CSV table of C-alpha atoms in Angstrom, one decimal:
chain,number,residue,atom,x,y,z
A,1,UNK,CA,94.1,209.8,69.3
A,2,UNK,CA,90.9,208.5,71.1
A,3,UNK,CA,87.0,209.1,70.4
A,4,UNK,CA,85.7,211.0,73.5
A,5,UNK,CA,82.3,211.8,74.2
A,6,UNK,CA,81.6,214.7,76.7
A,7,UNK,CA,78.1,214.5,78.2
A,8,UNK,CA,77.5,217.9,79.9
A,9,UNK,CA,74.8,220.5,80.0
A,10,UNK,CA,76.9,223.4,80.8
A,11,UNK,CA,77.9,224.7,77.6
A,12,UNK,CA,81.0,226.7,79.0
A,13,UNK,CA,82.2,223.5,80.7
A,14,UNK,CA,81.7,221.2,77.7
A,15,UNK,CA,83.5,223.7,75.6
A,16,UNK,CA,86.1,224.0,77.9
A,17,UNK,CA,86.6,220.3,77.9
A,18,UNK,CA,86.2,219.8,74.3
A,19,UNK,CA,88.9,222.6,73.2
A,20,UNK,CA,91.4,221.2,75.8
A,21,UNK,CA,91.0,217.4,74.7
A,22,UNK,CA,90.8,218.4,71.2
A,23,UNK,CA,94.3,220.3,71.4
A,24,UNK,CA,95.7,217.0,72.7
A,25,UNK,CA,94.8,215.3,69.7
A,26,UNK,CA,91.3,213.5,70.4
A,27,UNK,CA,88.3,213.5,68.6
A,28,UNK,CA,85.6,214.9,70.8
A,29,UNK,CA,81.8,215.2,70.5
A,30,UNK,CA,79.6,216.6,72.9
A,31,UNK,CA,75.9,215.7,74.1
A,32,UNK,CA,73.7,218.2,76.1
A,33,UNK,CA,72.0,215.7,78.4
A,34,UNK,CA,71.9,211.9,79.3
A,35,UNK,CA,69.4,211.0,76.6
A,36,UNK,CA,71.4,212.7,73.8
A,37,UNK,CA,74.6,211.0,75.5
A,38,UNK,CA,73.2,207.7,75.4
A,39,UNK,CA,72.0,208.3,71.6
A,40,UNK,CA,75.8,209.7,70.9
A,41,UNK,CA,77.3,206.8,72.5
A,42,UNK,CA,75.5,204.3,70.3
A,43,UNK,CA,76.3,206.1,67.1
A,44,UNK,CA,80.0,206.8,67.8
A,45,UNK,CA,81.0,203.8,70.3
A,46,UNK,CA,83.8,206.0,71.9
A,47,UNK,CA,86.7,205.0,73.9
A,48,UNK,CA,85.9,207.2,76.8
A,49,UNK,CA,82.8,208.9,77.9
A,50,UNK,CA,83.2,212.0,80.2
A,51,UNK,CA,79.7,212.0,82.3
A,52,UNK,CA,78.3,215.1,84.4
A,53,UNK,CA,76.1,213.7,87.2
A,54,UNK,CA,73.6,216.5,87.5
A,55,UNK,CA,71.8,216.7,84.0
A,56,UNK,CA,68.3,217.1,82.6
A,57,UNK,CA,66.3,214.3,81.2
A,58,UNK,CA,68.8,211.3,82.4
A,59,UNK,CA,71.5,212.0,84.9
A,60,UNK,CA,75.0,210.7,84.5
A,61,UNK,CA,74.5,207.9,87.3
A,62,UNK,CA,71.8,206.4,85.2
A,63,UNK,CA,73.6,206.8,81.9
A,64,UNK,CA,76.6,204.8,83.6
A,65,UNK,CA,74.4,202.1,84.6
A,66,UNK,CA,72.8,202.0,81.4
A,67,UNK,CA,76.1,201.7,79.5
A,68,UNK,CA,77.4,199.2,82.0
A,69,UNK,CA,74.4,197.0,81.5
A,70,UNK,CA,75.2,196.4,77.8
A,71,UNK,CA,78.4,194.4,76.9
A,72,UNK,CA,78.9,196.7,73.8
A,73,UNK,CA,80.3,199.3,76.3
A,74,UNK,CA,82.5,197.0,78.5
A,75,UNK,CA,85.7,198.2,77.1
A,76,UNK,CA,84.6,202.2,76.9
A,77,UNK,CA,86.3,204.0,79.9
A,78,UNK,CA,83.6,206.3,82.0
A,79,UNK,CA,84.9,209.2,84.0
A,80,UNK,CA,82.4,211.0,85.9
A,81,UNK,CA,82.7,214.7,86.2
A,82,UNK,CA,80.5,216.3,88.9
A,83,UNK,CA,80.2,218.8,91.4
A,84,UNK,CA,79.0,216.0,93.9
A,85,UNK,CA,82.0,215.7,96.2
A,86,UNK,CA,80.9,213.5,99.0
A,87,UNK,CA,82.7,210.2,99.3
A,88,UNK,CA,79.3,208.2,99.2
A,89,UNK,CA,78.5,209.8,95.6
A,90,UNK,CA,82.0,208.6,94.6
A,91,UNK,CA,81.3,205.3,95.8
A,92,UNK,CA,77.9,205.2,94.0
A,93,UNK,CA,79.6,206.3,90.9
A,94,UNK,CA,82.0,203.6,90.9
A,95,UNK,CA,79.8,201.0,92.1
A,96,UNK,CA,77.6,202.1,88.9
A,97,UNK,CA,80.7,201.1,87.0
A,98,UNK,CA,82.8,204.5,86.6
A,99,UNK,CA,86.4,204.2,86.1
A,100,UNK,CA,87.4,207.5,87.6
A,101,UNK,CA,85.5,210.3,89.4
A,102,UNK,CA,86.6,214.0,89.2
A,103,UNK,CA,85.0,216.9,91.0
A,104,UNK,CA,84.1,220.2,89.6
A,105,UNK,CA,85.8,222.7,90.1
A,106,UNK,CA,88.6,220.9,87.8
A,107,UNK,CA,91.7,221.7,86.2
A,108,UNK,CA,91.6,221.2,82.6
A,109,UNK,CA,95.1,220.0,82.6
A,110,UNK,CA,94.6,217.7,85.5
A,111,UNK,CA,91.4,216.6,83.5
A,112,UNK,CA,93.4,215.9,80.4
A,113,UNK,CA,96.1,213.8,82.4
A,114,UNK,CA,93.4,211.6,83.7
A,115,UNK,CA,92.1,211.3,80.4
A,116,UNK,CA,95.3,210.0,79.3
A,117,UNK,CA,95.8,207.6,81.8
A,118,UNK,CA,92.5,206.0,81.4
A,119,UNK,CA,93.0,205.8,77.6
A,120,UNK,CA,96.4,204.1,78.1
A,121,UNK,CA,95.0,201.5,80.6
């Protein structure tokens, strides 16, 4: 079981991810934007963070950069989950420190498999 933080402003998407990963035995928390995501990460120190890119207040790329600038999150895995499907977007996310990149729409089963792979790594 891993502690997972989902930072996603769409409540339907966040709920779907939370349900799927909770059923897999993970402890899943949700934050509705980048600012709340940073606060929740500081409180929980999750094993993995799933970040949407396009969110209010602070976007996922900014959150990723802030997390990677702090030694405290060096071992926290980050998976970007976004509608941004351009190769340049994927490269920007990976350059910012993301460990994986999944585009929307996504398969909940495939996402759970990617999460399991990241946690095991």
